Short mmCIF file of C-alpha atoms in Angstrom, two decimals:
data_model
loop_
_atom_site.label_atom_id
_atom_site.label_comp_id
_atom_site.label_asym_id
_atom_site.label_seq_id
_atom_site.Cartn_x
_atom_site.Cartn_y
_atom_site.Cartn_z
CA MET A 2 -149.86 -4.12 3.59
CA THR A 3 -150.80 -7.07 1.94
CA LYS A 4 -152.61 -10.28 4.01
CA LEU A 5 -152.49 -13.54 3.06
CA ARG A 6 -155.86 -15.50 3.29
CA LEU A 7 -154.61 -19.05 4.27
CA ALA A 8 -156.64 -21.69 4.52
CA ILE A 9 -155.73 -25.59 5.88
CA VAL A 10 -157.57 -28.34 5.21
CA GLY A 11 -156.90 -30.91 7.71
CA ALA A 12 -156.17 -30.16 11.33
CA GLY A 13 -154.04 -32.96 12.30
CA PRO A 14 -150.36 -32.47 12.88
CA ALA A 15 -149.19 -31.45 9.42
CA GLY A 16 -152.03 -28.73 9.68
CA ILE A 17 -151.34 -27.61 12.57
CA TYR A 18 -147.65 -26.94 12.12
CA ALA A 19 -147.75 -25.68 8.85
CA ALA A 20 -149.81 -22.90 10.48
CA ASP A 21 -147.20 -22.48 13.19
CA ILE A 22 -144.90 -22.46 10.96
CA LEU A 23 -146.54 -19.68 8.26
CA LEU A 24 -146.72 -17.64 11.39
CA LYS A 25 -143.54 -17.36 12.76
CA SER A 26 -141.53 -17.40 9.09
CA GLU A 27 -140.18 -14.16 8.06
CA ARG A 28 -142.88 -12.30 5.32
CA LYS A 29 -143.44 -8.82 4.13
CA PHE A 30 -147.38 -9.70 4.62
CA ASP A 31 -149.74 -10.57 7.41
CA VAL A 32 -151.63 -13.94 7.80
CA SER A 33 -154.82 -14.87 8.57
CA ILE A 34 -155.58 -18.68 8.69
CA ASP A 35 -158.58 -20.87 8.37
CA LEU A 36 -158.66 -24.68 9.72
CA PHE A 37 -160.78 -26.69 8.63
CA GLU A 38 -162.10 -30.34 9.82
CA GLN A 39 -164.32 -33.09 9.06
CA LEU A 40 -164.70 -33.61 12.53
CA PRO A 41 -165.84 -32.43 14.92
CA ALA A 42 -162.33 -32.46 17.09
CA PRO A 43 -158.70 -31.54 15.84
CA TYR A 44 -155.38 -33.42 16.15
CA GLY A 45 -156.08 -36.41 13.40
CA LEU A 46 -154.88 -39.52 14.37
CA VAL A 47 -153.51 -38.62 17.34
CA ARG A 48 -156.85 -38.70 18.74
CA TYR A 49 -157.86 -41.47 16.24
CA GLY A 50 -154.84 -43.04 15.73
CA VAL A 51 -152.56 -44.20 18.97
CA ALA A 52 -153.68 -46.95 20.79
CA PRO A 53 -155.67 -45.60 23.94
CA ASP A 54 -153.32 -47.46 26.16
CA HIS A 55 -150.59 -45.18 24.94
CA PRO A 56 -150.81 -41.77 26.63
CA ARG A 57 -147.43 -40.62 26.20
CA ILE A 58 -147.50 -40.35 22.93
CA LYS A 59 -150.99 -38.50 23.18
CA GLY A 60 -148.53 -35.92 24.86
CA ILE A 61 -148.35 -34.73 21.20
CA ILE A 62 -151.98 -33.39 21.86
CA THR A 63 -150.10 -30.35 24.27
CA ALA A 64 -147.72 -28.86 21.66
CA LEU A 65 -150.43 -28.93 19.33
CA ARG A 66 -153.04 -27.44 22.03
CA ASP A 67 -150.44 -24.68 22.57
CA VAL A 68 -150.02 -23.83 18.91
CA LEU A 69 -153.78 -23.66 18.46
CA ASP A 70 -154.59 -21.75 21.99
CA ARG A 71 -152.36 -18.82 21.26
CA GLY A 72 -155.50 -17.89 19.16
CA ASP A 73 -154.16 -16.63 15.54
CA ILE A 74 -155.61 -19.25 14.24
CA ARG A 75 -159.15 -20.12 13.26
CA ILE A 76 -160.50 -24.01 13.79
CA PHE A 77 -164.14 -24.82 11.49
CA GLY A 78 -164.61 -28.17 13.04
CA ASN A 79 -167.57 -30.82 11.55
CA VAL A 80 -166.60 -29.25 8.22
CA HIS A 81 -166.97 -31.99 5.24
CA PHE A 82 -164.70 -30.58 2.03
CA GLY A 83 -166.26 -31.23 -1.41
CA THR A 84 -169.89 -30.86 0.44
CA ASP A 85 -170.20 -28.09 3.02
CA ILE A 86 -167.18 -26.16 1.89
CA THR A 87 -165.48 -26.64 -1.67
CA LEU A 88 -162.83 -25.45 -3.94
CA ASP A 89 -164.38 -23.07 -5.36
CA ASP A 90 -165.53 -21.41 -2.46
CA LEU A 91 -161.87 -21.41 -1.21
CA LYS A 92 -160.88 -19.68 -4.63
CA LYS A 93 -163.41 -16.99 -3.46
CA HIS A 94 -162.45 -16.42 -0.10
CA TYR A 95 -158.75 -17.13 0.28
CA ASN A 96 -155.57 -16.64 -1.22
CA ALA A 97 -154.38 -19.95 -1.06
CA VAL A 98 -155.15 -23.57 0.28
CA ILE A 99 -152.84 -26.15 1.98
CA PHE A 100 -154.22 -29.55 2.36
CA SER A 101 -153.07 -31.91 5.04
CA THR A 102 -155.48 -34.66 5.07
CA GLY A 103 -153.26 -37.53 5.72
CA ALA A 104 -153.68 -41.05 5.10
CA VAL A 105 -156.21 -42.88 7.12
CA ARG A 106 -157.08 -45.75 5.13
CA ASP A 107 -155.66 -49.29 4.86
CA ALA A 108 -153.44 -50.09 2.42
CA ASP A 109 -154.27 -53.15 -0.18
CA LEU A 110 -152.44 -56.94 0.63
CA ASP A 111 -153.04 -58.58 -2.94
CA ILE A 112 -153.30 -62.10 -2.11
CA PRO A 113 -156.46 -64.61 -2.36
CA GLY A 114 -158.77 -64.74 0.25
CA ILE A 115 -158.49 -61.54 1.45
CA ASP A 116 -161.58 -60.23 1.28
CA LEU A 117 -163.12 -63.25 3.17
CA ASP A 118 -165.59 -62.46 5.72
CA GLY A 119 -163.74 -61.99 8.64
CA SER A 120 -160.75 -60.34 7.31
CA TYR A 121 -160.11 -56.75 8.37
CA GLY A 122 -157.64 -53.48 8.05
CA ALA A 123 -155.53 -52.42 10.96
CA ALA A 124 -156.78 -49.19 10.04
CA ASP A 125 -160.44 -50.23 10.74
CA PHE A 126 -160.15 -51.50 13.59
CA VAL A 127 -157.63 -48.94 15.22
CA SER A 128 -160.61 -46.66 14.34
CA TRP A 129 -163.01 -48.50 16.78
CA PHE A 130 -161.09 -48.62 19.27
CA ASP A 131 -160.60 -44.87 19.83
CA GLY A 132 -164.20 -44.06 19.14
CA HIS A 133 -164.13 -42.56 15.63
CA PRO A 134 -167.41 -41.15 15.40
CA ASP A 135 -167.53 -42.10 11.51
CA VAL A 136 -167.51 -45.94 12.45
CA PRO A 137 -170.01 -48.88 13.53
CA ARG A 138 -170.12 -48.86 17.61
CA THR A 139 -169.60 -52.70 17.23
CA TRP A 140 -166.65 -55.13 16.37
CA PRO A 141 -166.88 -58.60 15.63
CA LEU A 142 -165.04 -60.08 18.07
CA GLU A 143 -165.78 -63.77 17.88
CA ALA A 144 -162.45 -65.49 16.91
CA GLU A 145 -160.66 -67.68 19.55
CA SER A 146 -157.44 -67.48 17.20
CA VAL A 147 -156.20 -64.43 15.18
CA ALA A 148 -153.60 -63.21 13.07
CA VAL A 149 -152.45 -59.99 12.07
CA ILE A 150 -150.04 -59.56 9.13
CA GLY A 151 -147.50 -57.35 9.12
CA ASN A 152 -143.99 -55.88 11.60
CA GLY A 153 -144.60 -52.51 12.10
CA ASN A 154 -146.10 -50.83 15.55
CA VAL A 155 -149.46 -50.42 14.12
CA ALA A 156 -149.21 -54.39 13.89
CA LEU A 157 -148.30 -54.28 17.82
CA ASP A 158 -150.75 -51.87 18.77
CA VAL A 159 -153.41 -54.08 17.22
CA SER A 160 -152.18 -57.41 18.59
CA ARG A 161 -151.83 -56.23 21.47
CA ILE A 162 -155.32 -54.49 22.16
CA LEU A 163 -156.68 -58.11 20.80
CA ALA A 164 -154.47 -59.73 23.71
CA LYS A 165 -154.94 -57.42 26.11
CA HIS A 166 -157.69 -58.15 28.97
CA ALA A 167 -160.49 -55.36 28.73
CA GLU A 168 -160.57 -54.77 32.42
CA ASP A 169 -156.78 -53.92 31.92
CA LEU A 170 -157.99 -50.61 29.66
CA LEU A 171 -160.57 -49.24 32.10
CA THR A 172 -157.78 -46.57 33.32
CA THR A 173 -157.26 -45.12 29.77
CA GLU A 174 -160.06 -43.30 27.81
CA ILE A 175 -161.11 -45.99 26.08
CA PRO A 176 -164.69 -45.53 24.89
CA ALA A 177 -167.90 -47.68 26.87
CA ASN A 178 -168.69 -49.78 23.56
CA VAL A 179 -165.09 -50.43 22.97
CA TYR A 180 -164.83 -51.80 26.48
CA GLU A 181 -167.68 -53.77 26.35
CA GLY A 182 -167.14 -55.09 23.04
CA LEU A 183 -163.39 -56.34 23.86
CA LYS A 184 -164.62 -57.76 27.31
CA LYS A 185 -166.76 -60.31 25.48
CA SER A 186 -164.02 -61.21 23.13
CA PRO A 187 -163.38 -65.13 23.59
CA VAL A 188 -159.76 -64.51 21.55
CA THR A 189 -157.32 -66.96 23.18
CA ASP A 190 -154.15 -66.53 20.60
CA VAL A 191 -152.85 -63.92 18.43
CA HIS A 192 -150.59 -64.61 15.43
CA VAL A 193 -148.49 -61.83 14.25
CA PHE A 194 -146.71 -62.54 11.26
CA GLY A 195 -143.52 -61.23 9.72
CA ARG A 196 -141.73 -61.43 6.47
CA ARG A 197 -138.46 -60.83 7.56
CA GLY A 198 -136.29 -61.73 10.36
CA PRO A 199 -136.23 -60.57 14.01
CA ALA A 200 -133.18 -57.99 12.81
CA GLN A 201 -135.15 -56.22 10.20
CA VAL A 202 -138.50 -55.75 12.03
CA LYS A 203 -140.10 -51.97 11.69
CA PHE A 204 -141.48 -52.06 15.14
CA THR A 205 -139.65 -49.87 18.02
CA PRO A 206 -138.23 -51.17 21.29
CA LEU A 207 -140.93 -49.82 23.81
CA GLU A 208 -143.80 -51.02 21.72
CA LEU A 209 -142.27 -54.55 21.76
CA ARG A 210 -141.77 -54.34 25.62
CA GLU A 211 -145.11 -53.55 26.52
CA LEU A 212 -146.18 -57.24 24.35
CA GLY A 213 -144.37 -58.85 27.30
CA GLU A 214 -145.93 -56.11 30.35
CA LEU A 215 -149.48 -57.84 29.63
CA ARG A 216 -151.28 -59.60 31.95
CA ASP A 217 -152.21 -63.23 31.75
CA VAL A 218 -150.73 -63.40 27.90
CA ASP A 219 -147.79 -65.44 27.34
CA MET A 220 -145.80 -64.48 24.76
CA ILE A 221 -144.57 -67.16 22.16
CA VAL A 222 -141.74 -67.39 20.07
CA TYR A 223 -139.87 -70.22 17.98
CA ASP A 224 -136.02 -70.82 18.16
CA GLU A 225 -136.29 -71.70 14.27
CA ASP A 226 -136.43 -67.81 13.78
CA PHE A 227 -133.39 -67.27 15.33
CA ASP A 228 -130.92 -68.47 13.66
CA TYR A 229 -129.41 -65.57 12.59
CA ASP A 230 -127.03 -64.93 9.02
CA GLU A 231 -124.28 -62.62 8.81
CA ALA A 232 -125.70 -59.62 8.14
CA SER A 233 -128.52 -60.06 10.84
CA LYS A 234 -125.73 -61.02 13.25
CA THR A 235 -124.22 -57.61 12.09
CA ALA A 236 -127.16 -55.75 12.51
CA VAL A 237 -127.75 -56.73 15.94
CA ALA A 238 -124.09 -55.45 16.65
CA SER A 239 -124.42 -52.47 14.92
CA ASN A 240 -127.89 -50.80 15.58
CA LYS A 241 -128.50 -49.99 19.36
CA GLN A 242 -132.69 -50.12 18.46
CA VAL A 243 -131.88 -53.50 16.79
CA MET A 244 -129.87 -55.03 19.68
CA VAL A 245 -132.44 -54.24 21.99
CA ILE A 246 -134.92 -56.15 20.21
CA ASP A 247 -132.90 -59.07 20.19
CA ARG A 248 -132.24 -58.55 23.96
CA VAL A 249 -136.24 -58.39 24.39
CA LEU A 250 -137.04 -61.44 21.87
CA GLN A 251 -134.01 -63.81 23.57
CA LYS A 252 -135.34 -63.17 27.17
CA TRP A 253 -138.58 -64.26 25.59
CA ARG A 254 -137.44 -67.34 24.49
CA GLU A 255 -135.94 -68.10 27.45
CA ARG A 256 -139.25 -67.88 29.66
CA GLU A 257 -141.72 -70.41 30.77
CA THR A 258 -145.25 -70.51 29.24
CA GLY A 259 -148.43 -72.66 29.49
CA GLN A 260 -149.84 -70.43 32.21
CA ALA A 261 -152.02 -67.58 30.66
CA SER A 262 -154.95 -67.53 29.28
CA ARG A 263 -154.00 -66.17 26.23
CA ARG A 264 -150.87 -65.97 23.92
CA LEU A 265 -149.32 -63.87 21.87
CA HIS A 266 -147.12 -65.76 19.17
CA LEU A 267 -144.28 -63.86 17.01
CA HIS A 268 -143.77 -65.78 13.96
CA PHE A 269 -140.93 -64.46 11.82
CA PHE A 270 -139.67 -65.31 8.06
CA ALA A 271 -143.35 -65.77 6.90
CA LYS A 272 -143.95 -64.92 3.04
CA PRO A 273 -148.39 -64.60 3.31
CA LEU A 274 -149.59 -66.64 0.16
CA GLU A 275 -153.43 -66.69 1.13
CA VAL A 276 -156.17 -66.95 3.40
CA VAL A 277 -157.88 -69.58 3.66
CA GLY A 278 -162.17 -69.54 3.80
CA ASP A 279 -164.48 -72.60 4.73
CA GLU A 280 -167.62 -73.00 2.75
CA ASN A 281 -170.16 -70.24 3.97
CA GLY A 282 -166.85 -68.07 2.73
CA ARG A 283 -165.10 -67.09 6.11
CA VAL A 284 -162.10 -67.08 7.12
CA GLN A 285 -160.64 -70.64 8.22
CA ALA A 286 -156.47 -70.18 8.21
CA PHE A 287 -154.25 -68.46 6.79
CA ARG A 288 -151.45 -70.30 4.74
CA TYR A 289 -147.78 -68.71 4.34
CA GLU A 290 -144.16 -69.46 2.71
CA ARG A 291 -141.53 -69.88 4.93
CA THR A 292 -138.55 -67.62 4.18
CA ARG A 293 -134.76 -67.50 5.31
CA PRO A 294 -131.82 -64.86 5.24
CA ASP A 295 -130.67 -64.99 1.46
CA GLY A 296 -127.20 -63.56 3.11
CA GLN A 297 -127.56 -59.88 2.05
CA GLY A 298 -129.89 -58.28 4.39
CA GLY A 299 -132.99 -60.03 2.80
CA VAL A 300 -135.13 -63.21 2.59
CA GLU A 301 -135.68 -65.63 0.17
CA GLY A 302 -138.35 -68.69 -0.28
CA THR A 303 -137.88 -71.72 0.48
CA GLY A 304 -140.63 -73.83 -1.12
CA GLU A 305 -142.21 -74.98 2.67
CA ILE A 306 -145.77 -73.84 3.04
CA ARG A 307 -147.80 -74.13 6.18
CA GLU A 308 -150.86 -72.93 7.72
CA VAL A 309 -152.22 -71.47 11.05
CA PRO A 310 -155.62 -72.00 11.68
CA ILE A 311 -157.80 -68.86 12.55
CA GLN A 312 -161.34 -67.20 12.37
CA ALA A 313 -159.92 -63.06 11.72
CA ILE A 314 -157.24 -61.73 10.27
CA TYR A 315 -156.12 -57.89 10.29
CA ARG A 316 -153.63 -56.59 7.72
CA ALA A 317 -151.55 -53.85 9.71
CA VAL A 318 -149.13 -53.39 6.07
CA GLY A 319 -149.41 -49.67 6.07
CA TYR A 320 -151.67 -46.47 5.58
CA PHE A 321 -152.74 -45.41 2.08
CA GLY A 322 -154.16 -41.71 1.50
CA SER A 323 -157.83 -40.68 0.16
CA PRO A 324 -158.83 -38.39 -2.76
CA ILE A 325 -160.16 -35.10 -2.05
CA ASP A 326 -162.87 -33.32 -4.03
CA GLY A 327 -161.73 -30.88 -7.05
CA VAL A 328 -157.72 -31.92 -6.25
CA PRO A 329 -155.93 -34.12 -8.30
CA PHE A 330 -154.89 -37.21 -6.98
CA ASP A 331 -152.30 -40.58 -7.60
CA ASP A 332 -154.41 -43.74 -7.17
CA LYS A 333 -151.25 -45.57 -7.35
CA HIS A 334 -148.91 -43.99 -4.44
CA GLY A 335 -152.31 -42.74 -2.61
CA VAL A 336 -150.96 -39.00 -2.43
CA ILE A 337 -151.69 -35.42 -4.24
CA PRO A 338 -149.04 -34.98 -7.01
CA ASN A 339 -146.65 -32.57 -6.18
CA HIS A 340 -143.15 -30.98 -6.10
CA GLU A 341 -142.16 -29.91 -2.88
CA GLY A 342 -145.70 -29.61 -1.37
CA LYS A 343 -146.72 -27.20 -4.80
CA VAL A 344 -149.79 -29.96 -6.24
CA LEU A 345 -148.90 -30.51 -9.69
CA SER A 346 -152.36 -30.75 -11.95
CA GLY A 347 -153.90 -33.14 -14.43
CA ASP A 348 -151.15 -35.40 -16.49
CA ASP A 349 -148.51 -32.44 -17.99
CA ASN A 350 -147.54 -31.92 -14.41
CA ASP A 351 -148.46 -28.02 -14.60
CA LEU A 352 -148.35 -26.23 -11.38
CA LEU A 353 -152.14 -25.59 -9.69
CA HIS A 354 -151.12 -22.37 -8.26
CA GLY A 355 -152.25 -22.14 -5.27
CA VAL A 356 -152.81 -25.50 -4.08
CA TYR A 357 -150.57 -27.04 -1.93
CA ALA A 358 -149.95 -30.11 0.49
CA THR A 359 -148.03 -31.33 3.11
CA GLY A 360 -147.45 -33.98 5.30
CA TRP A 361 -148.39 -37.48 4.55
CA ILE A 362 -150.96 -36.84 1.74
CA LYS A 363 -148.16 -34.72 0.25
CA ARG A 364 -144.82 -37.35 0.59
CA GLY A 365 -146.60 -40.87 1.86
CA PRO A 366 -147.41 -41.97 5.10
CA VAL A 367 -143.84 -42.51 6.35
CA GLY A 368 -141.84 -40.53 8.93
CA LEU A 369 -141.76 -39.55 12.24
CA ILE A 370 -142.87 -36.23 13.76
CA GLY A 371 -139.78 -34.13 12.95
CA HIS A 372 -140.39 -35.49 9.57
CA THR A 373 -143.82 -33.54 9.52
CA LYS A 374 -141.96 -30.22 10.76
CA SER A 375 -139.42 -30.11 8.21
CA ASP A 376 -141.89 -30.93 5.77
CA ALA A 377 -144.33 -28.08 6.67
CA MET A 378 -141.57 -25.84 6.35
CA GLU A 379 -140.83 -27.27 2.79
CA THR A 380 -144.57 -26.42 1.55
CA VAL A 381 -144.91 -23.06 3.78
CA SER A 382 -141.52 -21.74 1.99
CA HIS A 383 -143.12 -21.91 -1.45
CA VAL A 384 -146.81 -20.58 -0.08
CA ILE A 385 -144.93 -17.40 1.09
CA ASN A 386 -142.33 -17.33 -2.13
CA ASP A 387 -145.25 -17.82 -4.79
CA GLN A 388 -146.92 -14.46 -3.73
CA ALA A 389 -147.56 -13.52 -7.40
CA SER A 390 -149.51 -16.38 -8.01
CA TRP A 391 -152.30 -16.20 -5.19
CA TRP A 392 -155.42 -16.30 -5.91
CA SER A 393 -157.59 -12.88 -5.98
CA PRO A 394 -160.53 -13.95 -3.72
CA GLU A 395 -163.84 -11.97 -4.60
CA ASP A 396 -164.39 -11.83 -0.60
CA PRO A 397 -161.50 -12.33 1.96
CA SER A 398 -163.03 -11.26 4.84
CA GLU A 399 -162.53 -13.48 8.19
CA GLU A 400 -166.47 -12.83 8.31
CA SER A 401 -167.64 -14.62 5.14
CA ILE A 402 -166.75 -18.08 5.72
CA PRO A 403 -169.20 -18.87 9.23
CA ALA A 404 -171.68 -16.89 7.24
CA LEU A 405 -171.46 -18.53 4.33
CA LEU A 406 -171.53 -21.94 6.63
CA THR A 407 -174.41 -20.63 8.49
CA GLU A 408 -176.30 -20.42 5.85
CA ARG A 409 -176.05 -23.63 4.41
CA GLY A 410 -177.06 -25.36 7.52
CA VAL A 411 -173.49 -26.57 9.00
CA ARG A 412 -173.30 -27.16 12.02
CA PHE A 413 -169.08 -25.88 12.57
CA THR A 414 -167.38 -26.18 15.54
CA ASP A 415 -164.55 -23.72 17.27
CA LEU A 416 -161.80 -23.29 18.98
CA ASP A 417 -164.32 -22.91 22.20
CA GLY A 418 -166.51 -25.63 21.10
CA TRP A 419 -163.22 -27.63 21.27
CA HIS A 420 -162.49 -26.98 24.56
CA ASN A 421 -165.94 -27.39 26.07
CA LEU A 422 -165.88 -31.18 24.80
CA ASP A 423 -162.43 -31.29 25.89
CA GLN A 424 -163.60 -30.79 29.58
CA HIS A 425 -166.74 -32.72 29.34
CA GLU A 426 -164.47 -35.80 28.05
CA MET A 427 -162.18 -34.53 31.39
CA ALA A 428 -165.35 -34.39 33.50
CA LEU A 429 -166.85 -37.77 32.51
CA GLY A 430 -163.27 -39.76 33.52
CA GLU A 431 -162.96 -37.94 36.19
CA PRO A 432 -164.98 -40.00 38.98
CA GLU A 433 -163.28 -43.49 37.61
CA GLY A 434 -159.90 -41.34 38.03
CA ARG A 435 -159.39 -41.92 34.42
CA VAL A 436 -157.92 -38.64 32.46
CA ARG A 437 -160.76 -38.83 29.95
CA VAL A 438 -163.72 -40.58 28.82
CA LYS A 439 -163.92 -39.80 25.03
CA VAL A 440 -167.57 -39.35 23.16
CA VAL A 441 -167.55 -41.09 20.16
CA ALA A 442 -171.61 -40.02 18.68
CA ARG A 443 -170.74 -37.43 16.43
CA GLY A 444 -173.98 -35.51 17.54
CA GLU A 445 -173.65 -35.61 21.12
CA MET A 446 -169.83 -34.04 19.88
CA VAL A 447 -171.25 -31.00 18.10
CA ASN A 448 -174.40 -30.35 20.63
CA VAL A 449 -171.36 -30.63 23.60
CA SER A 450 -169.09 -28.25 21.72
CA ARG A 451 -172.11 -25.77 20.46
CA GLY A 452 -173.88 -25.85 23.94
CA GLU A 453 -177.03 -27.29 21.90
CA ASP A 454 -179.46 -30.12 22.73
CA GLU A 455 -179.86 -31.70 19.28
CA PRO A 456 -181.84 -35.02 19.09
CA LEU A 457 -179.16 -37.51 18.29
CA THR A 458 -179.83 -39.97 15.02
CA ASP A 459 -179.86 -43.57 14.47
CA SER A 460 -176.19 -43.14 13.11
CA ASP A 461 -174.88 -40.53 15.94
CA ILE A 462 -176.07 -44.12 18.62
CA ASN A 463 -174.75 -46.81 16.57
CA GLY A 464 -172.60 -45.59 13.92
CA PRO A 465 -172.70 -45.84 10.16
CA ALA A 466 -173.38 -49.36 8.73
CA PRO A 467 -170.60 -51.29 8.24
CA LYS A 468 -168.41 -51.14 4.81
CA HIS A 469 -166.10 -53.29 2.81
CA ALA A 470 -163.14 -51.16 2.33
CA SER A 471 -160.12 -52.23 0.01
CA ALA A 472 -157.72 -49.33 -0.79
CA THR A 473 -156.57 -50.70 -4.16
CA PRO A 474 -155.43 -47.97 -6.28
CA ALA A 475 -157.50 -48.81 -9.20
CA ASP A 476 -161.30 -48.51 -6.61
CA ALA A 477 -160.60 -45.90 -4.26
CA SER A 478 -164.15 -45.57 -2.64
CA PRO A 479 -165.54 -48.72 0.00
CA LYS A 480 -167.04 -51.23 -2.01
CA SER A 481 -169.36 -54.62 -1.49
CA ASP A 482 -167.73 -57.84 -1.68
CA ASN A 483 -169.64 -60.02 -4.26
CA GLY A 484 -172.30 -60.55 -2.14
CA GLN A 485 -170.31 -61.26 1.04
CA ALA A 486 -171.25 -59.62 4.17
CA PRO A 487 -169.51 -56.46 4.09
CA ARG A 488 -166.64 -55.37 6.25
CA HIS A 489 -165.99 -51.88 7.95
CA ALA A 490 -164.60 -49.06 6.23
CA ALA A 491 -161.79 -46.55 7.56
CA PRO A 492 -163.37 -43.05 7.93
CA GLN A 493 -162.27 -40.47 5.90
CA THR A 494 -161.07 -38.21 8.73
CA GLY A 495 -159.90 -35.30 6.59
CA ALA A 496 -157.28 -34.92 9.10
CA GLY A 497 -153.07 -34.91 8.34
CA ALA A 498 -153.53 -37.08 11.09
CA GLY A 499 -150.74 -40.31 10.67
CA ASP A 500 -148.30 -37.29 10.90
CA SER A 501 -146.85 -38.06 14.07
CA ALA A 502 -145.22 -41.23 15.39
CA PHE A 503 -146.53 -44.51 14.30
CA GLU A 504 -144.85 -46.05 11.94
CA GLY A 505 -140.64 -45.62 12.51
CA GLY A 506 -138.97 -44.96 8.77
CA SER A 507 -136.67 -42.20 7.12
CA GLU A 508 -137.62 -39.26 4.93
CA PRO A 509 -138.87 -40.56 1.48
CA ALA A 510 -137.25 -38.86 -1.29
CA LYS A 511 -139.80 -38.41 -2.99
CA PRO A 512 -143.92 -38.93 -2.45
CA THR A 513 -143.50 -42.41 -4.48
CA ALA A 514 -142.98 -43.63 -0.97
CA SER A 515 -146.43 -44.57 -0.11
CA GLN A 516 -147.15 -46.84 -3.09
CA PRO A 517 -150.27 -49.65 -1.91
CA VAL A 518 -148.13 -52.74 -0.21
CA SER A 519 -146.84 -55.18 -1.99
CA LEU A 520 -145.34 -59.03 -0.30
CA SER A 521 -141.70 -57.08 -0.77
CA ASP A 522 -143.02 -54.83 1.41
CA LEU A 523 -143.93 -56.75 4.26
CA ASP A 524 -141.41 -56.85 7.05
#
């Protein structure tokens, strides 16, 4: 019987579900699947994109672990695609490849001053507080007043972690360096800005309620934002989720405030105009235009300009995919160009036989875990039906890949290694009554996984040097900021990460749903 040797690049939910669906599908051939991940640990954004105080979402890991623990999928961690292994290598050893590398960079927000010192992307910050090995170990938390732009769940995660007292995170898997950084934060006010009104926000009721449960944090909402038009009233009356959100916000309007040491402000009807800088090129204020309902569920400008003094600002306006070496990439939309998961080559949109995509790198950073599964089913069905156009590898033996990586000096990790790391992290947390304490240094993760004791590098100990990250489509790579102090750059995880449940949304009709964020996309 014919055997399909399949490589999947990215060990987040998208990649793991694709492997699982293929193995369970009706087919007339055997299957052998190798999963490649550039981090020493699997699960993508479920491990590195969910706030540490959200353990219920991390329950997704249980389902993913059950798939891997069956033993019919090999995983090669700590393998960088494009350097440790290339597309040409895959063609020599596999019949096809599915890319499930996700979308891990911050989408761009094109307003003046967004690149000032003190302006950050939410994805960068999330990677830091989740202990990603490829970000600096410290984060600049000197601001007393902070702005967060966006009205999705990621914006709420960022604002909650900024406002929450560090000691209230000690029961979670928060890394030690993150706790120490947050403990020293002088923040007193966190301002969250959204372009539209309370009835149009994208966050979910559960995430919103959590803000009101923060210890010693006052929730501040403004009466002027609740003069609903008919479209908003209809949304509240007809949509259960909107109704619950409105109920929570209305209760906050009635709360007495003024006793807490920190405040979290929710500003609606605020269209971003500019991040204002001081004479030293640092963030000084956030300038926005007050909007109002347009009577049709949207908003229009009022011409009223307002300014809020701040010292730091975070844009939480969406994720954006990253180019993959040797694979076509749509710079405008941040996805691999494809038709139903079949990758298209060049400007002529010819099919690139043997190359497929799934998850956020296929459709853009939208949708919940259910969308990830249906998305993977579509891609896998094409892999099965395209048998006639599979690659013909020179050496499809399963022994060839570990031999190749070993020859190149790659300290790859496997499933047993992940079990070692998983158990080690849980053991670290046990004395303190925590589920785990996450190991942050890549070298230490690899040592624990492989049972080795190689010396750690400066990068392992301190993390990489901070970089500036801009997700503008014209230049996907991190770049400096005209001589200003560089900002942190979001790590390239190489995992189909975000394909979990972070930003709500419906399944898009086509991949172009992931285009860079404009002001009209800000809710």
